[in-house]
Amino acid sequence: AVLRQHNGVHVVARATPQQKLGLVQALQAQGELVAVTGDGVNDVPALRLADVGVAMGERGTRSAREVAPVVLLDDNFRTIVDAVAEGRQLFQNLRLAFAYLLLVHLPLVIGAAAIPLMDLPLLFLPVHIVWLELVIHPTAMLAFQDLPAVGPLAPVQRLRRARFFSADAWVVIVVAGSIASVAVVWSYLHALGADRDVEHARAMALSVLLAASAGATTGLTRLREGTARWLVAATLASVGMLVQIPSLSRLLHLRPLHAADWALVASAFAASIAITLLVASRRNRHPD
């Protein structure tokens, strides 16, 4: 075998099958994740031992194709790079969808539990839960599935133990969810007032929660796709229609909000965007 180094890249040429296998074993012993590409019988031992074996589908021998878990049909190494980039983006989109679900469900669960514990009327009625789920689940399923990549494929630092979220991302998600929970509970108590206007209080808390949901979608997706844009628009439109139109709000046991209330709802929307932008920025600190 002949070893050369060019621009920080080590190149080994004229390696025997035993030497290829030894290179894979040496790299794995150092804790590296090893991928091997090959097309001939002499590549079979290395392809079998590698963490990711990639055989050439057009020029490769049958033995190489059978032993490798991945077969490259077009024999184009660029396809491997494109596949890695697409895999990273799909995983990133999945993480953003889970971050959204956590950010929205934390205030929903805490608000639903905290208000009755204060010996106050229920915050969410069954019809309100249906409304919330009709917003939350379509958003989680549709808004994050087609997000484009934000840049070219770049090297990442891999940790020995895979984690869905980094530690600082978990901290930001918990803090952001806690802030949203406080906002929902406070808005209910603020609107309830001394006269115990429960319908007004429910309308206020629901509007804050749904505005926070729309803000989280905006911050996490940055509205780069049309699906995210119309989901945010539909969420905000549902709040305006079902809260402010008296005939509809009565069906949901709500009362239309005042101008000062809407200013608080708009503040919740803006704050949610800012916080979720911070959540999204933590993605590059977690290895793919």
PDB file of C-alpha atoms in Angstrom:
ATOM      1  CA  ALA A   1       0.000   0.000   0.000  1.00  0.00           C
ATOM      2  CA  VAL A   2       1.079   3.599  -0.686  1.00  0.00           C
ATOM      3  CA  LEU A   3       0.084   6.395   1.739  1.00  0.00           C
ATOM      4  CA  ARG A   4      -0.143  10.013   0.632  1.00  0.00           C
ATOM      5  CA  GLN A   5      -1.557  13.143   2.283  1.00  0.00           C
ATOM      6  CA  HIS A   6      -3.125  15.967   0.263  1.00  0.00           C
ATOM      7  CA  ASN A   7      -4.817  19.020   1.800  1.00  0.00           C
ATOM      8  CA  GLY A   8      -5.306  17.195   5.090  1.00  0.00           C
ATOM      9  CA  VAL A   9      -6.804  14.102   3.397  1.00  0.00           C
ATOM     10  CA  HIS A  10      -4.984  10.764   3.705  1.00  0.00           C
ATOM     11  CA  VAL A  11      -5.011   8.686   0.514  1.00  0.00           C
ATOM     12  CA  VAL A  12      -4.084   5.001   0.539  1.00  0.00           C
ATOM     13  CA  ALA A  13      -3.478   3.409  -2.870  1.00  0.00           C
ATOM     14  CA  ARG A  14      -2.700  -0.120  -4.047  1.00  0.00           C
ATOM     15  CA  ALA A  15      -4.022  -1.617  -0.792  1.00  0.00           C
ATOM     16  CA  THR A  16      -4.552  -5.350  -0.505  1.00  0.00           C
ATOM     17  CA  PRO A  17      -7.822  -6.782   0.874  1.00  0.00           C
ATOM     18  CA  GLN A  18      -6.074  -7.453   4.205  1.00  0.00           C
ATOM     19  CA  GLN A  19      -4.792  -3.869   4.378  1.00  0.00           C
ATOM     20  CA  LYS A  20      -8.266  -2.448   3.616  1.00  0.00           C
ATOM     21  CA  LEU A  21      -9.711  -4.577   6.381  1.00  0.00           C
ATOM     22  CA  GLY A  22      -6.936  -3.439   8.724  1.00  0.00           C
ATOM     23  CA  LEU A  23      -7.666   0.223   7.968  1.00  0.00           C
ATOM     24  CA  VAL A  24     -11.334  -0.276   8.854  1.00  0.00           C
ATOM     25  CA  GLN A  25     -10.430  -2.034  12.097  1.00  0.00           C
ATOM     26  CA  ALA A  26      -7.895   0.655  13.048  1.00  0.00           C
ATOM     27  CA  LEU A  27     -10.362   3.494  12.485  1.00  0.00           C
ATOM     28  CA  GLN A  28     -13.120   1.708  14.399  1.00  0.00           C
ATOM     29  CA  ALA A  29     -10.709   1.101  17.275  1.00  0.00           C
ATOM     30  CA  GLN A  30     -10.290   4.893  17.459  1.00  0.00           C
ATOM     31  CA  GLY A  31     -14.062   5.305  17.788  1.00  0.00           C
ATOM     32  CA  GLU A  32     -14.641   6.413  14.196  1.00  0.00           C
ATOM     33  CA  LEU A  33     -17.779   5.649  12.187  1.00  0.00           C
ATOM     34  CA  VAL A  34     -16.396   4.009   9.029  1.00  0.00           C
ATOM     35  CA  ALA A  35     -17.980   3.919   5.564  1.00  0.00           C
ATOM     36  CA  VAL A  36     -16.450   1.835   2.784  1.00  0.00           C
ATOM     37  CA  THR A  37     -17.242   1.876  -0.930  1.00  0.00           C
ATOM     38  CA  GLY A  38     -16.189  -0.956  -3.217  1.00  0.00           C
ATOM     39  CA  ASP A  39     -17.013  -2.885  -6.349  1.00  0.00           C
ATOM     40  CA  GLY A  40     -14.892  -6.033  -6.343  1.00  0.00           C
ATOM     41  CA  VAL A  41     -14.410  -9.293  -4.519  1.00  0.00           C
ATOM     42  CA  ASN A  42     -11.315  -7.865  -2.816  1.00  0.00           C
ATOM     43  CA  ASP A  43     -13.496  -5.230  -1.158  1.00  0.00           C
ATOM     44  CA  VAL A  44     -15.891  -7.739   0.437  1.00  0.00           C
ATOM     45  CA  PRO A  45     -14.117  -8.103   3.849  1.00  0.00           C
ATOM     46  CA  ALA A  46     -13.947  -4.305   4.340  1.00  0.00           C
ATOM     47  CA  LEU A  47     -17.528  -3.837   3.115  1.00  0.00           C
ATOM     48  CA  ARG A  48     -18.776  -6.446   5.566  1.00  0.00           C
ATOM     49  CA  LEU A  49     -16.929  -5.024   8.577  1.00  0.00           C
ATOM     50  CA  ALA A  50     -17.599  -1.320   7.896  1.00  0.00           C
ATOM     51  CA  ASP A  51     -20.339   0.516   9.764  1.00  0.00           C
ATOM     52  CA  VAL A  52     -21.735   1.535   6.364  1.00  0.00           C
ATOM     53  CA  GLY A  53     -20.816  -0.525   3.325  1.00  0.00           C
ATOM     54  CA  VAL A  54     -21.653   0.909  -0.103  1.00  0.00           C
ATOM     55  CA  ALA A  55     -21.313  -1.310  -3.182  1.00  0.00           C
ATOM     56  CA  MET A  56     -21.350  -0.124  -6.774  1.00  0.00           C
ATOM     57  CA  GLY A  57     -24.542  -1.286  -8.457  1.00  0.00           C
ATOM     58  CA  GLU A  58     -23.485  -1.019 -12.097  1.00  0.00           C
ATOM     59  CA  ARG A  59     -19.840  -2.128 -12.076  1.00  0.00           C
ATOM     60  CA  GLY A  60     -19.844  -3.992  -8.786  1.00  0.00           C
ATOM     61  CA  THR A  61     -19.552  -7.732  -8.519  1.00  0.00           C
ATOM     62  CA  ARG A  62     -22.407  -9.816  -7.215  1.00  0.00           C
ATOM     63  CA  SER A  63     -20.520 -10.665  -4.009  1.00  0.00           C
ATOM     64  CA  ALA A  64     -19.937  -6.966  -3.252  1.00  0.00           C
ATOM     65  CA  ARG A  65     -23.591  -6.107  -3.819  1.00  0.00           C
ATOM     66  CA  GLU A  66     -24.788  -8.980  -1.640  1.00  0.00           C
ATOM     67  CA  VAL A  67     -22.586  -8.152   1.355  1.00  0.00           C
ATOM     68  CA  ALA A  68     -23.100  -4.360   1.354  1.00  0.00           C
ATOM     69  CA  PRO A  69     -26.234  -2.988   3.051  1.00  0.00           C
ATOM     70  CA  VAL A  70     -26.264  -0.056   0.585  1.00  0.00           C
ATOM     71  CA  VAL A  71     -25.995  -0.432  -3.196  1.00  0.00           C
ATOM     72  CA  LEU A  72     -25.262   2.665  -5.273  1.00  0.00           C
ATOM     73  CA  LEU A  73     -27.280   2.144  -8.460  1.00  0.00           C
ATOM     74  CA  ASP A  74     -25.720   4.957 -10.504  1.00  0.00           C
ATOM     75  CA  ASP A  75     -22.104   4.456  -9.312  1.00  0.00           C
ATOM     76  CA  ASN A  76     -21.902   8.217  -8.683  1.00  0.00           C
ATOM     77  CA  PHE A  77     -20.156   9.217  -5.458  1.00  0.00           C
ATOM     78  CA  ARG A  78     -22.073  12.515  -5.494  1.00  0.00           C
ATOM     79  CA  THR A  79     -25.200  10.478  -4.789  1.00  0.00           C
ATOM     80  CA  ILE A  80     -23.706   9.445  -1.437  1.00  0.00           C
ATOM     81  CA  VAL A  81     -23.174  13.098  -0.497  1.00  0.00           C
ATOM     82  CA  ASP A  82     -26.727  13.964  -1.568  1.00  0.00           C
ATOM     83  CA  ALA A  83     -28.132  11.040   0.441  1.00  0.00           C
ATOM     84  CA  VAL A  84     -26.249  12.122   3.577  1.00  0.00           C
ATOM     85  CA  ALA A  85     -27.476  15.698   3.140  1.00  0.00           C
ATOM     86  CA  GLU A  86     -31.079  14.558   2.686  1.00  0.00           C
ATOM     87  CA  GLY A  87     -30.859  12.270   5.708  1.00  0.00           C
ATOM     88  CA  ARG A  88     -29.529  15.077   7.881  1.00  0.00           C
ATOM     89  CA  GLN A  89     -32.290  17.423   6.724  1.00  0.00           C
ATOM     90  CA  LEU A  90     -35.019  14.846   7.357  1.00  0.00           C
ATOM     91  CA  PHE A  91     -33.691  14.281  10.869  1.00  0.00           C
ATOM     92  CA  GLN A  92     -33.495  18.034  11.452  1.00  0.00           C
ATOM     93  CA  ASN A  93     -37.112  18.458  10.297  1.00  0.00           C
ATOM     94  CA  LEU A  94     -38.152  15.687  12.690  1.00  0.00           C
ATOM     95  CA  ARG A  95     -36.374  17.417  15.570  1.00  0.00           C
ATOM     96  CA  LEU A  96     -38.094  20.721  14.788  1.00  0.00           C
ATOM     97  CA  ALA A  97     -41.493  18.994  14.701  1.00  0.00           C
ATOM     98  CA  PHE A  98     -40.864  17.442  18.129  1.00  0.00           C
ATOM     99  CA  ALA A  99     -39.638  20.778  19.478  1.00  0.00           C
ATOM    100  CA  TYR A 100     -42.899  22.358  18.286  1.00  0.00           C
ATOM    101  CA  LEU A 101     -44.988  19.627  19.945  1.00  0.00           C
ATOM    102  CA  LEU A 102     -43.151  20.065  23.238  1.00  0.00           C
ATOM    103  CA  LEU A 103     -43.396  23.858  23.151  1.00  0.00           C
ATOM    104  CA  VAL A 104     -47.160  23.771  22.547  1.00  0.00           C
ATOM    105  CA  HIS A 105     -48.148  20.845  24.746  1.00  0.00           C
ATOM    106  CA  LEU A 106     -46.294  22.100  27.829  1.00  0.00           C
ATOM    107  CA  PRO A 107     -48.569  25.151  28.292  1.00  0.00           C
ATOM    108  CA  LEU A 108     -51.602  23.106  27.263  1.00  0.00           C
ATOM    109  CA  VAL A 109     -51.006  20.436  29.922  1.00  0.00           C
ATOM    110  CA  ILE A 110     -49.800  22.808  32.648  1.00  0.00           C
ATOM    111  CA  GLY A 111     -52.636  25.251  32.036  1.00  0.00           C
ATOM    112  CA  ALA A 112     -55.248  22.484  32.077  1.00  0.00           C
ATOM    113  CA  ALA A 113     -53.876  21.177  35.382  1.00  0.00           C
ATOM    114  CA  ALA A 114     -52.987  24.422  37.182  1.00  0.00           C
ATOM    115  CA  ILE A 115     -56.326  26.210  36.860  1.00  0.00           C
ATOM    116  CA  PRO A 116     -58.469  23.482  38.509  1.00  0.00           C
ATOM    117  CA  LEU A 117     -55.839  23.154  41.240  1.00  0.00           C
ATOM    118  CA  MET A 118     -56.511  26.830  42.017  1.00  0.00           C
ATOM    119  CA  ASP A 119     -60.171  25.901  42.534  1.00  0.00           C
ATOM    120  CA  LEU A 120     -61.172  27.880  39.444  1.00  0.00           C
ATOM    121  CA  PRO A 121     -63.465  26.860  36.540  1.00  0.00           C
ATOM    122  CA  LEU A 122     -61.886  24.630  33.930  1.00  0.00           C
ATOM    123  CA  LEU A 123     -59.664  26.378  31.412  1.00  0.00           C
ATOM    124  CA  PHE A 124     -60.283  23.979  28.507  1.00  0.00           C
ATOM    125  CA  LEU A 125     -63.608  22.390  27.681  1.00  0.00           C
ATOM    126  CA  PRO A 126     -63.724  19.309  25.389  1.00  0.00           C
ATOM    127  CA  VAL A 127     -64.589  21.467  22.384  1.00  0.00           C
ATOM    128  CA  HIS A 128     -61.516  23.597  23.052  1.00  0.00           C
ATOM    129  CA  ILE A 129     -59.271  20.519  23.130  1.00  0.00           C
ATOM    130  CA  VAL A 130     -60.691  19.478  19.757  1.00  0.00           C
ATOM    131  CA  TRP A 131     -59.945  22.938  18.365  1.00  0.00           C
ATOM    132  CA  LEU A 132     -56.390  22.869  19.704  1.00  0.00           C
ATOM    133  CA  GLU A 133     -55.676  19.395  18.354  1.00  0.00           C
ATOM    134  CA  LEU A 134     -57.047  20.362  14.938  1.00  0.00           C
ATOM    135  CA  VAL A 135     -54.361  23.040  14.904  1.00  0.00           C
ATOM    136  CA  ILE A 136     -51.451  21.285  16.616  1.00  0.00           C
ATOM    137  CA  HIS A 137     -51.336  17.923  14.864  1.00  0.00           C
ATOM    138  CA  PRO A 138     -51.757  19.113  11.240  1.00  0.00           C
ATOM    139  CA  THR A 139     -49.075  21.710  11.938  1.00  0.00           C
ATOM    140  CA  ALA A 140     -46.663  19.119  13.355  1.00  0.00           C
ATOM    141  CA  MET A 141     -47.278  16.730  10.454  1.00  0.00           C
ATOM    142  CA  LEU A 142     -47.274  19.186   7.542  1.00  0.00           C
ATOM    143  CA  ALA A 143     -45.296  22.315   8.393  1.00  0.00           C
ATOM    144  CA  PHE A 144     -41.946  20.592   9.010  1.00  0.00           C
ATOM    145  CA  GLN A 145     -41.872  17.757   6.485  1.00  0.00           C
ATOM    146  CA  ASP A 146     -40.575  19.664   3.437  1.00  0.00           C
ATOM    147  CA  LEU A 147     -38.251  22.246   4.966  1.00  0.00           C
ATOM    148  CA  PRO A 148     -35.282  22.874   2.654  1.00  0.00           C
ATOM    149  CA  ALA A 149     -31.652  22.674   3.717  1.00  0.00           C
ATOM    150  CA  VAL A 150     -30.220  25.919   5.079  1.00  0.00           C
ATOM    151  CA  GLY A 151     -26.749  25.441   3.578  1.00  0.00           C
ATOM    152  CA  PRO A 152     -24.298  23.026   1.936  1.00  0.00           C
ATOM    153  CA  LEU A 153     -23.292  19.767   3.547  1.00  0.00           C
ATOM    154  CA  ALA A 154     -20.563  20.427   6.087  1.00  0.00           C
ATOM    155  CA  PRO A 155     -18.525  18.292   8.504  1.00  0.00           C
ATOM    156  CA  VAL A 156     -20.070  17.793  11.940  1.00  0.00           C
ATOM    157  CA  GLN A 157     -18.631  16.812  15.284  1.00  0.00           C
ATOM    158  CA  ARG A 158     -20.001  13.420  16.285  1.00  0.00           C
ATOM    159  CA  LEU A 159     -20.440  12.429  19.913  1.00  0.00           C
ATOM    160  CA  ARG A 160     -20.122   8.868  21.128  1.00  0.00           C
ATOM    161  CA  ARG A 161     -23.720   8.824  22.354  1.00  0.00           C
ATOM    162  CA  ALA A 162     -26.462   9.938  19.984  1.00  0.00           C
ATOM    163  CA  ARG A 163     -28.946  12.446  21.392  1.00  0.00           C
ATOM    164  CA  PHE A 164     -32.159  13.715  19.860  1.00  0.00           C
ATOM    165  CA  PHE A 165     -31.668  17.171  21.444  1.00  0.00           C
ATOM    166  CA  SER A 166     -28.506  18.679  22.844  1.00  0.00           C
ATOM    167  CA  ALA A 167     -28.460  19.630  26.524  1.00  0.00           C
ATOM    168  CA  ASP A 168     -28.741  23.354  25.835  1.00  0.00           C
ATOM    169  CA  ALA A 169     -31.617  22.737  23.401  1.00  0.00           C
ATOM    170  CA  TRP A 170     -33.483  20.875  26.159  1.00  0.00           C
ATOM    171  CA  VAL A 171     -32.898  23.796  28.514  1.00  0.00           C
ATOM    172  CA  VAL A 172     -34.236  26.293  25.973  1.00  0.00           C
ATOM    173  CA  ILE A 173     -37.282  24.105  25.209  1.00  0.00           C
ATOM    174  CA  VAL A 174     -38.146  23.689  28.908  1.00  0.00           C
ATOM    175  CA  VAL A 175     -37.631  27.396  29.632  1.00  0.00           C
ATOM    176  CA  ALA A 176     -39.646  28.431  26.574  1.00  0.00           C
ATOM    177  CA  GLY A 177     -42.447  26.002  27.434  1.00  0.00           C
ATOM    178  CA  SER A 178     -42.485  27.262  31.014  1.00  0.00           C
ATOM    179  CA  ILE A 179     -42.716  30.871  29.854  1.00  0.00           C
ATOM    180  CA  ALA A 180     -45.611  29.963  27.557  1.00  0.00           C
ATOM    181  CA  SER A 181     -47.316  28.127  30.429  1.00  0.00           C
ATOM    182  CA  VAL A 182     -47.008  31.150  32.697  1.00  0.00           C
ATOM    183  CA  ALA A 183     -48.377  33.368  29.910  1.00  0.00           C
ATOM    184  CA  VAL A 184     -51.424  31.117  29.384  1.00  0.00           C
ATOM    185  CA  VAL A 185     -52.227  30.830  33.095  1.00  0.00           C
ATOM    186  CA  TRP A 186     -51.627  34.545  33.748  1.00  0.00           C
ATOM    187  CA  SER A 187     -53.805  35.556  30.785  1.00  0.00           C
ATOM    188  CA  TYR A 188     -56.637  33.426  32.159  1.00  0.00           C
ATOM    189  CA  LEU A 189     -56.344  34.920  35.648  1.00  0.00           C
ATOM    190  CA  HIS A 190     -55.962  38.446  34.261  1.00  0.00           C
ATOM    191  CA  ALA A 191     -59.061  38.175  32.068  1.00  0.00           C
ATOM    192  CA  LEU A 192     -61.070  36.387  34.744  1.00  0.00           C
ATOM    193  CA  GLY A 193     -60.972  39.464  36.958  1.00  0.00           C
ATOM    194  CA  ALA A 194     -63.020  40.143  40.030  1.00  0.00           C
ATOM    195  CA  ASP A 195     -66.299  39.558  38.199  1.00  0.00           C
ATOM    196  CA  ARG A 196     -65.301  35.967  37.319  1.00  0.00           C
ATOM    197  CA  ASP A 197     -65.981  36.286  33.570  1.00  0.00           C
ATOM    198  CA  VAL A 198     -65.017  32.693  32.724  1.00  0.00           C
ATOM    199  CA  GLU A 199     -65.902  32.895  29.026  1.00  0.00           C
ATOM    200  CA  HIS A 200     -63.717  35.966  28.584  1.00  0.00           C
ATOM    201  CA  ALA A 201     -60.875  34.294  30.501  1.00  0.00           C
ATOM    202  CA  ARG A 202     -61.072  31.141  28.378  1.00  0.00           C
ATOM    203  CA  ALA A 203     -61.070  33.172  25.180  1.00  0.00           C
ATOM    204  CA  MET A 204     -58.000  35.052  26.350  1.00  0.00           C
ATOM    205  CA  ALA A 205     -56.033  31.957  27.359  1.00  0.00           C
ATOM    206  CA  LEU A 206     -56.935  30.078  24.184  1.00  0.00           C
ATOM    207  CA  SER A 207     -55.970  33.040  22.017  1.00  0.00           C
ATOM    208  CA  VAL A 208     -52.607  33.346  23.771  1.00  0.00           C
ATOM    209  CA  LEU A 209     -51.920  29.620  23.395  1.00  0.00           C
ATOM    210  CA  LEU A 210     -52.871  29.533  19.712  1.00  0.00           C
ATOM    211  CA  ALA A 211     -50.892  32.706  19.020  1.00  0.00           C
ATOM    212  CA  ALA A 212     -47.905  31.052  20.716  1.00  0.00           C
ATOM    213  CA  SER A 213     -48.454  27.971  18.520  1.00  0.00           C
ATOM    214  CA  ALA A 214     -48.460  30.128  15.375  1.00  0.00           C
ATOM    215  CA  GLY A 215     -45.365  31.944  16.613  1.00  0.00           C
ATOM    216  CA  ALA A 216     -43.576  28.649  17.285  1.00  0.00           C
ATOM    217  CA  THR A 217     -44.370  27.473  13.756  1.00  0.00           C
ATOM    218  CA  THR A 218     -43.101  30.767  12.354  1.00  0.00           C
ATOM    219  CA  GLY A 219     -39.873  30.689  14.337  1.00  0.00           C
ATOM    220  CA  LEU A 220     -39.032  27.030  13.756  1.00  0.00           C
ATOM    221  CA  THR A 221     -39.852  26.945  10.022  1.00  0.00           C
ATOM    222  CA  ARG A 222     -39.069  30.617   9.251  1.00  0.00           C
ATOM    223  CA  LEU A 223     -42.005  30.293   6.826  1.00  0.00           C
ATOM    224  CA  ARG A 224     -39.703  28.982   4.088  1.00  0.00           C
ATOM    225  CA  GLU A 225     -42.442  26.760   2.670  1.00  0.00           C
ATOM    226  CA  GLY A 226     -45.969  27.565   1.579  1.00  0.00           C
ATOM    227  CA  THR A 227     -47.439  24.878   3.838  1.00  0.00           C
ATOM    228  CA  ALA A 228     -46.054  26.566   6.947  1.00  0.00           C
ATOM    229  CA  ARG A 229     -47.331  29.956   5.805  1.00  0.00           C
ATOM    230  CA  TRP A 230     -50.915  28.853   5.254  1.00  0.00           C
ATOM    231  CA  LEU A 231     -50.960  26.843   8.495  1.00  0.00           C
ATOM    232  CA  VAL A 232     -49.903  29.930  10.461  1.00  0.00           C
ATOM    233  CA  ALA A 233     -52.470  32.028   8.602  1.00  0.00           C
ATOM    234  CA  ALA A 234     -55.204  29.440   9.237  1.00  0.00           C
ATOM    235  CA  THR A 235     -54.344  29.264  12.950  1.00  0.00           C
ATOM    236  CA  LEU A 236     -54.544  33.020  13.403  1.00  0.00           C
ATOM    237  CA  ALA A 237     -57.698  33.222  11.265  1.00  0.00           C
ATOM    238  CA  SER A 238     -59.391  30.570  13.399  1.00  0.00           C
ATOM    239  CA  VAL A 239     -58.637  32.615  16.511  1.00  0.00           C
ATOM    240  CA  GLY A 240     -60.075  35.772  14.967  1.00  0.00           C
ATOM    241  CA  MET A 241     -63.217  34.074  13.694  1.00  0.00           C
ATOM    242  CA  LEU A 242     -64.076  31.748  16.573  1.00  0.00           C
ATOM    243  CA  VAL A 243     -63.350  34.347  19.260  1.00  0.00           C
ATOM    244  CA  GLN A 244     -64.502  37.614  17.731  1.00  0.00           C
ATOM    245  CA  ILE A 245     -67.649  36.532  15.851  1.00  0.00           C
ATOM    246  CA  PRO A 246     -70.312  36.423  18.616  1.00  0.00           C
ATOM    247  CA  SER A 247     -72.412  33.671  17.045  1.00  0.00           C
ATOM    248  CA  LEU A 248     -69.383  31.387  16.826  1.00  0.00           C
ATOM    249  CA  SER A 249     -67.862  32.323  20.165  1.00  0.00           C
ATOM    250  CA  ARG A 250     -71.098  31.509  21.971  1.00  0.00           C
ATOM    251  CA  LEU A 251     -70.985  27.984  20.537  1.00  0.00           C
ATOM    252  CA  LEU A 252     -67.521  27.568  22.078  1.00  0.00           C
ATOM    253  CA  HIS A 253     -68.489  29.198  25.398  1.00  0.00           C
ATOM    254  CA  LEU A 254     -66.181  32.151  24.727  1.00  0.00           C
ATOM    255  CA  ARG A 255     -66.539  35.928  24.704  1.00  0.00           C
ATOM    256  CA  PRO A 256     -64.980  38.352  22.171  1.00  0.00           C
ATOM    257  CA  LEU A 257     -61.782  40.078  23.283  1.00  0.00           C
ATOM    258  CA  HIS A 258     -61.103  43.786  23.650  1.00  0.00           C
ATOM    259  CA  ALA A 259     -58.396  45.789  21.895  1.00  0.00           C
ATOM    260  CA  ALA A 260     -56.115  45.604  24.948  1.00  0.00           C
ATOM    261  CA  ASP A 261     -56.554  41.827  24.992  1.00  0.00           C
ATOM    262  CA  TRP A 262     -55.489  41.557  21.361  1.00  0.00           C
ATOM    263  CA  ALA A 263     -52.374  43.590  22.134  1.00  0.00           C
ATOM    264  CA  LEU A 264     -51.402  40.934  24.691  1.00  0.00           C
ATOM    265  CA  VAL A 265     -52.127  38.179  22.165  1.00  0.00           C
ATOM    266  CA  ALA A 266     -49.915  39.921  19.599  1.00  0.00           C
ATOM    267  CA  SER A 267     -47.167  40.182  22.213  1.00  0.00           C
ATOM    268  CA  ALA A 268     -47.420  36.441  22.856  1.00  0.00           C
ATOM    269  CA  PHE A 269     -47.108  35.802  19.120  1.00  0.00           C
ATOM    270  CA  ALA A 270     -43.999  37.988  18.805  1.00  0.00           C
ATOM    271  CA  ALA A 271     -42.385  36.541  21.933  1.00  0.00           C
ATOM    272  CA  SER A 272     -43.016  33.006  20.708  1.00  0.00           C
ATOM    273  CA  ILE A 273     -41.278  33.762  17.418  1.00  0.00           C
ATOM    274  CA  ALA A 274     -38.222  35.161  19.205  1.00  0.00           C
ATOM    275  CA  ILE A 275     -37.954  32.224  21.620  1.00  0.00           C
ATOM    276  CA  THR A 276     -38.392  29.530  18.969  1.00  0.00           C
ATOM    277  CA  LEU A 277     -35.766  31.170  16.772  1.00  0.00           C
ATOM    278  CA  LEU A 278     -33.446  30.583  19.713  1.00  0.00           C
ATOM    279  CA  VAL A 279     -34.562  26.933  19.887  1.00  0.00           C
ATOM    280  CA  ALA A 280     -33.908  26.469  16.158  1.00  0.00           C
ATOM    281  CA  SER A 281     -30.464  28.035  16.440  1.00  0.00           C
ATOM    282  CA  ARG A 282     -29.419  25.257  18.830  1.00  0.00           C
ATOM    283  CA  ARG A 283     -29.668  22.616  16.091  1.00  0.00           C
ATOM    284  CA  ASN A 284     -26.101  23.108  14.878  1.00  0.00           C
ATOM    285  CA  ARG A 285     -24.770  22.379  18.352  1.00  0.00           C
ATOM    286  CA  HIS A 286     -26.183  18.871  18.193  1.00  0.00           C
ATOM    287  CA  PRO A 287     -24.218  16.437  15.972  1.00  0.00           C
ATOM    288  CA  ASP A 288     -26.095  14.742  13.162  1.00  0.00           C
TER     289      ASP A 288
END
